[in-house]
mmCIF file of C-alpha atoms in Angstrom:
data_model
loop_
_atom_site.group_PDB
_atom_site.id
_atom_site.type_symbol
_atom_site.label_atom_id
_atom_site.label_comp_id
_atom_site.label_asym_id
_atom_site.label_seq_id
_atom_site.Cartn_x
_atom_site.Cartn_y
_atom_site.Cartn_z
ATOM 1 C CA MET A 1 127.569 46.523 15.913
ATOM 2 C CA LYS A 2 124.771 44.024 16.621
ATOM 3 C CA LYS A 3 125.785 43.443 20.236
ATOM 4 C CA ASN A 4 125.898 47.198 20.821
ATOM 5 C CA LEU A 5 122.685 48.001 18.925
ATOM 6 C CA SER A 6 120.606 48.900 21.995
ATOM 7 C CA ALA A 7 123.322 51.175 23.349
ATOM 8 C CA LEU A 8 123.784 52.909 19.993
ATOM 9 C CA LEU A 9 120.045 53.421 19.529
ATOM 10 C CA PHE A 10 119.670 54.780 23.059
ATOM 11 C CA LEU A 11 122.626 57.175 22.783
ATOM 12 C CA GLY A 12 121.589 58.311 19.310
ATOM 13 C CA ALA A 13 118.102 58.979 20.648
ATOM 14 C CA ALA A 14 119.561 60.864 23.625
ATOM 15 C CA TRP A 15 121.456 63.097 21.203
ATOM 16 C CA GLY A 16 118.268 63.560 19.188
ATOM 17 C CA ILE A 17 116.397 64.556 22.341
ATOM 18 C CA CYS A 18 119.053 67.154 23.119
ATOM 19 C CA GLU A 19 118.912 68.482 19.545
ATOM 20 C CA ALA A 20 115.147 68.844 19.748
ATOM 21 C CA GLY A 21 114.857 70.094 23.337
ATOM 22 C CA ILE A 22 118.041 71.969 24.197
ATOM 23 C CA GLY A 23 118.482 73.085 20.585
ATOM 24 C CA PHE A 24 114.995 74.576 20.604
ATOM 25 C CA VAL A 25 115.742 76.557 23.781
ATOM 26 C CA LEU A 26 119.194 77.727 22.626
ATOM 27 C CA HIS A 27 117.900 78.959 19.283
ATOM 28 C CA ARG A 28 115.233 80.984 21.088
ATOM 29 C CA MET A 29 117.890 82.405 23.444
ATOM 30 C CA ALA A 30 120.075 83.286 20.450
ATOM 31 C CA VAL A 31 117.854 86.346 19.913
ATOM 32 C CA LEU A 32 119.481 87.837 23.031
ATOM 33 C CA LEU A 33 122.749 85.867 22.921
ATOM 34 C CA PRO A 34 123.829 85.409 19.283
ATOM 35 C CA GLY A 35 126.200 82.504 18.738
ATOM 36 C CA LEU A 36 124.957 80.502 21.700
ATOM 37 C CA PRO A 37 123.706 77.503 19.669
ATOM 38 C CA GLY A 38 126.982 77.372 17.718
ATOM 39 C CA ALA A 39 128.988 77.423 20.944
ATOM 40 C CA LEU A 40 127.111 74.603 22.671
ATOM 41 C CA MET A 41 125.369 72.265 20.221
ATOM 42 C CA PHE A 42 128.506 70.549 18.889
ATOM 43 C CA PRO A 43 129.898 70.017 22.423
ATOM 44 C CA ILE A 44 126.558 68.423 23.355
ATOM 45 C CA GLY A 45 126.784 66.152 20.325
ATOM 46 C CA PHE A 46 130.405 65.357 21.143
ATOM 47 C CA TYR A 47 129.399 64.282 24.646
ATOM 48 C CA TRP A 48 127.091 61.597 23.254
ATOM 49 C CA MET A 49 129.535 60.549 20.528
ATOM 50 C CA ASN A 50 132.367 60.223 23.026
ATOM 51 C CA LYS A 51 130.100 58.279 25.377
ATOM 52 C CA ALA A 52 129.114 55.950 22.531
ATOM 53 C CA GLN A 53 132.744 55.264 21.665
ATOM 54 C CA LYS A 54 133.656 54.568 25.294
ATOM 55 C CA THR A 55 130.550 52.447 25.901
ATOM 56 C CA THR A 56 130.987 50.244 22.843
ATOM 57 C CA GLY A 57 134.745 50.418 22.310
ATOM 58 C CA ASP A 58 133.980 50.914 18.604
ATOM 59 C CA VAL A 59 135.776 53.753 16.831
ATOM 60 C CA SER A 60 132.873 54.054 14.391
ATOM 61 C CA ALA A 61 130.253 54.459 17.161
ATOM 62 C CA PRO A 62 130.117 58.284 16.782
ATOM 63 C CA LEU A 63 129.113 57.901 13.145
ATOM 64 C CA TRP A 64 126.411 55.347 13.974
ATOM 65 C CA ILE A 65 124.744 57.491 16.607
ATOM 66 C CA ALA A 66 125.080 60.561 14.375
ATOM 67 C CA ALA A 67 123.150 58.667 11.692
ATOM 68 C CA ILE A 68 120.457 57.848 14.266
ATOM 69 C CA ALA A 69 120.241 61.450 15.534
ATOM 70 C CA ALA A 70 120.158 62.763 11.945
ATOM 71 C CA THR A 71 117.334 60.375 11.072
ATOM 72 C CA ILE A 72 115.370 61.638 14.070
ATOM 73 C CA LYS A 73 115.920 65.176 12.793
ATOM 74 C CA LEU A 74 114.329 64.162 9.480
ATOM 75 C CA ALA A 75 111.079 63.484 11.347
ATOM 76 C CA ASP A 76 110.323 67.169 10.729
ATOM 77 C CA PHE A 77 109.257 66.084 7.241
ATOM 78 C CA LEU A 78 106.133 64.736 8.948
ATOM 79 C CA ILE A 79 105.076 68.311 9.681
ATOM 80 C CA PRO A 80 102.843 69.725 6.926
ATOM 81 C CA GLY A 81 104.551 72.535 5.034
ATOM 82 C CA ALA A 82 108.029 71.821 6.401
ATOM 83 C CA ASP A 83 110.786 73.643 4.498
ATOM 84 C CA PRO A 84 113.008 70.855 3.080
ATOM 85 C CA ILE A 85 116.242 72.849 3.358
ATOM 86 C CA ARG A 86 115.564 73.622 7.033
ATOM 87 C CA VAL A 87 115.104 69.916 7.675
ATOM 88 C CA ILE A 88 117.960 68.563 5.546
ATOM 89 C CA ASN A 89 120.654 71.043 6.635
ATOM 90 C CA PRO A 90 120.549 70.255 10.392
ATOM 91 C CA ALA A 91 120.422 66.504 9.671
ATOM 92 C CA LEU A 92 123.427 66.763 7.348
ATOM 93 C CA SER A 93 125.392 68.814 9.877
ATOM 94 C CA ILE A 94 124.820 66.113 12.514
ATOM 95 C CA LEU A 95 125.984 63.425 10.100
ATOM 96 C CA MET A 96 129.074 65.463 9.242
ATOM 97 C CA GLU A 97 129.841 65.871 12.936
ATOM 98 C CA GLY A 98 129.773 62.083 13.254
ATOM 99 C CA LEU A 99 132.066 61.676 10.241
ATOM 100 C CA ALA A 100 134.549 64.211 11.626
ATOM 101 C CA VAL A 101 134.674 62.728 15.128
ATOM 102 C CA THR A 102 135.007 59.181 13.774
ATOM 103 C CA ALA A 103 137.816 60.257 11.417
ATOM 104 C CA VAL A 104 139.761 61.959 14.220
ATOM 105 C CA TYR A 105 139.259 58.987 16.561
ATOM 106 C CA ALA A 106 140.528 56.651 13.838
ATOM 107 C CA LEU A 107 143.558 58.879 13.217
ATOM 108 C CA GLY A 108 144.191 59.217 16.948
ATOM 109 C CA ALA A 109 144.335 55.431 17.259
ATOM 110 C CA THR A 110 147.489 55.407 15.109
ATOM 111 C CA LYS A 111 149.066 58.779 15.940
ATOM 112 C CA ARG A 112 149.625 60.612 19.212
ATOM 113 C CA ILE A 113 147.835 63.935 18.891
ATOM 114 C CA PRO A 114 147.250 66.409 21.765
ATOM 115 C CA VAL A 115 143.619 66.416 22.891
ATOM 116 C CA PHE A 116 143.128 70.101 22.063
ATOM 117 C CA PHE A 117 144.141 69.586 18.433
ATOM 118 C CA LYS A 118 141.948 66.493 18.173
ATOM 119 C CA VAL A 119 138.913 68.405 19.354
ATOM 120 C CA LEU A 120 139.747 71.477 17.279
ATOM 121 C CA GLY A 121 140.246 69.265 14.226
ATOM 122 C CA MET A 122 136.822 67.672 14.692
ATOM 123 C CA GLY A 123 135.152 71.071 14.633
ATOM 124 C CA ILE A 124 137.101 72.365 11.641
ATOM 125 C CA ILE A 125 136.525 69.180 9.627
ATOM 126 C CA TRP A 126 132.746 69.029 10.034
ATOM 127 C CA ARG A 127 132.284 72.770 9.624
ATOM 128 C CA GLY A 128 134.542 72.729 6.571
ATOM 129 C CA MET A 129 132.503 69.905 5.007
ATOM 130 C CA PHE A 130 129.295 71.763 5.760
ATOM 131 C CA ALA A 131 130.681 74.950 4.205
ATOM 132 C CA VAL A 132 131.551 73.036 1.012
ATOM 133 C CA TYR A 133 128.016 71.627 0.928
ATOM 134 C CA LEU A 134 126.560 75.114 1.400
ATOM 135 C CA TYR A 135 128.720 76.449 -1.415
ATOM 136 C CA GLY A 136 127.358 73.675 -3.622
ATOM 137 C CA ILE A 137 123.726 74.487 -2.929
ATOM 138 C CA SER A 138 124.414 78.219 -3.322
ATOM 139 C CA LEU A 139 125.274 77.487 -6.957
ATOM 140 C CA ILE A 140 121.669 76.413 -7.547
ATOM 141 C CA ASP A 141 120.275 79.469 -5.745
ATOM 142 C CA LEU A 142 119.412 77.728 -2.467
ATOM 143 C CA PRO A 143 119.950 79.747 0.745
ATOM 144 C CA ALA A 144 123.498 79.443 2.084
ATOM 145 C CA LEU A 145 124.228 82.624 4.028
ATOM 146 C CA LEU A 146 127.332 81.244 5.720
ATOM 147 C CA VAL A 147 129.169 81.161 2.395
ATOM 148 C CA THR A 148 127.421 84.011 0.619
ATOM 149 C CA SER A 149 127.777 86.612 3.384
ATOM 150 C CA GLY A 150 131.509 87.084 2.933
ATOM 151 C CA MET A 151 134.794 85.576 4.065
ATOM 152 C CA VAL A 152 134.564 86.986 7.587
ATOM 153 C CA THR A 153 131.294 85.130 8.251
ATOM 154 C CA LEU A 154 132.726 81.908 6.795
ATOM 155 C CA LEU A 155 135.953 82.055 8.821
ATOM 156 C CA ARG A 156 134.023 82.853 11.978
ATOM 157 C CA PHE A 157 131.889 79.762 11.415
ATOM 158 C CA VAL A 158 134.746 77.372 10.549
ATOM 159 C CA LEU A 159 137.586 78.648 12.752
ATOM 160 C CA LEU A 160 136.272 80.819 15.577
ATOM 161 C CA GLU A 161 133.273 78.659 16.444
ATOM 162 C CA SER A 162 135.453 75.513 16.256
ATOM 163 C CA PHE A 163 137.922 77.138 18.659
ATOM 164 C CA ILE A 164 135.115 78.080 21.080
ATOM 165 C CA ASN A 165 133.705 74.543 20.834
ATOM 166 C CA SER A 166 137.146 73.190 21.704
ATOM 167 C CA LEU A 167 137.390 75.306 24.843
ATOM 168 C CA VAL A 168 133.907 74.215 25.976
ATOM 169 C CA ILE A 169 134.658 70.531 25.323
ATOM 170 C CA LEU A 170 138.045 70.655 27.081
ATOM 171 C CA ALA A 171 136.453 72.365 30.090
ATOM 172 C CA CYS A 172 133.818 69.604 30.239
ATOM 173 C CA ILE A 173 136.480 66.881 29.911
ATOM 174 C CA HIS A 174 138.432 68.457 32.764
ATOM 175 C CA LEU A 175 135.307 68.661 34.914
ATOM 176 C CA ALA A 176 134.332 65.074 34.120
ATOM 177 C CA SER A 177 137.803 63.833 35.121
ATOM 178 C CA ARG A 178 137.190 65.176 38.634
ATOM 179 C CA LEU A 179 133.860 63.398 39.057
ATOM 180 C CA PRO A 180 133.603 59.815 40.355
ATOM 181 C CA ARG A 181 133.223 57.266 37.584
ATOM 182 C CA GLN A 182 129.867 55.591 37.350
ATOM 183 C CA ARG A 183 129.457 51.942 36.519
ATOM 184 C CA GLN A 184 128.162 51.358 32.994
ATOM 185 C CA ARG A 185 124.856 49.537 32.970
ATOM 186 C CA PRO A 186 123.630 47.565 29.952
ATOM 187 C CA ILE A 187 120.849 49.256 27.991
ATOM 188 C CA SER A 188 117.836 47.091 27.238
ATOM 189 C CA PRO A 189 116.096 47.013 23.831
ATOM 190 C CA LEU A 190 112.963 48.331 25.586
ATOM 191 C CA ALA A 191 114.813 51.386 26.925
ATOM 192 C CA ALA A 192 116.350 52.027 23.501
ATOM 193 C CA SER A 193 112.974 51.762 21.761
ATOM 194 C CA ALA A 194 111.316 54.085 24.289
ATOM 195 C CA ALA A 195 114.101 56.645 23.840
ATOM 196 C CA ILE A 196 113.724 56.560 20.048
ATOM 197 C CA LEU A 197 109.958 57.072 20.245
ATOM 198 C CA PHE A 198 110.331 59.944 22.713
ATOM 199 C CA ALA A 199 112.999 61.604 20.564
ATOM 200 C CA LEU A 200 110.829 61.351 17.438
ATOM 201 C CA SER A 201 107.805 62.749 19.286
ATOM 202 C CA LEU A 202 109.786 65.644 20.736
ATOM 203 C CA GLN A 203 111.291 66.480 17.367
ATOM 204 C CA VAL A 204 107.898 66.686 15.693
ATOM 205 C CA VAL A 205 106.289 68.660 18.538
ATOM 206 C CA LEU A 206 109.086 71.234 18.827
#
């Protein structure tokens, strides 16, 4: 990990920037287009996790950058009056995304699995873990609408949104395969540090 530290920090920060910036815009647009954040935010995270794995060659890279992006999300605790559950839940979901992608990558290294089922499995695994967590907090009367609003809402979150995510990711993979490959350039510690600071600042401001 040490030799890839700058790359992991930079890519984790890039994911954090997208969560803060693009996530902010998508959640505002969700008033007119419900479901938009759910359709796009995991594919955005997957892009950075996949890039981290390809850049470092480390199957655990998605989990490392998820931990970095989740930590950036926790910067919202610096805002006076921040609602803890609204800070912790997004950070946990990011971490669970990293766990799911890493698990599927590790499994894919030993078994031949079609790409569609890999991507679909990633979505179902992290959303399933998050649903279990929400059920747990619902038992102590914390808000968990995804599991307390009925089975239809839960299945839509775990299965339908995972399926939509898969279609978006596969479309992006297909598009990327048609683009010329760019040479990977090493990321300096200075660039990684600047990206982390910018991501933290953007998270707190937005």
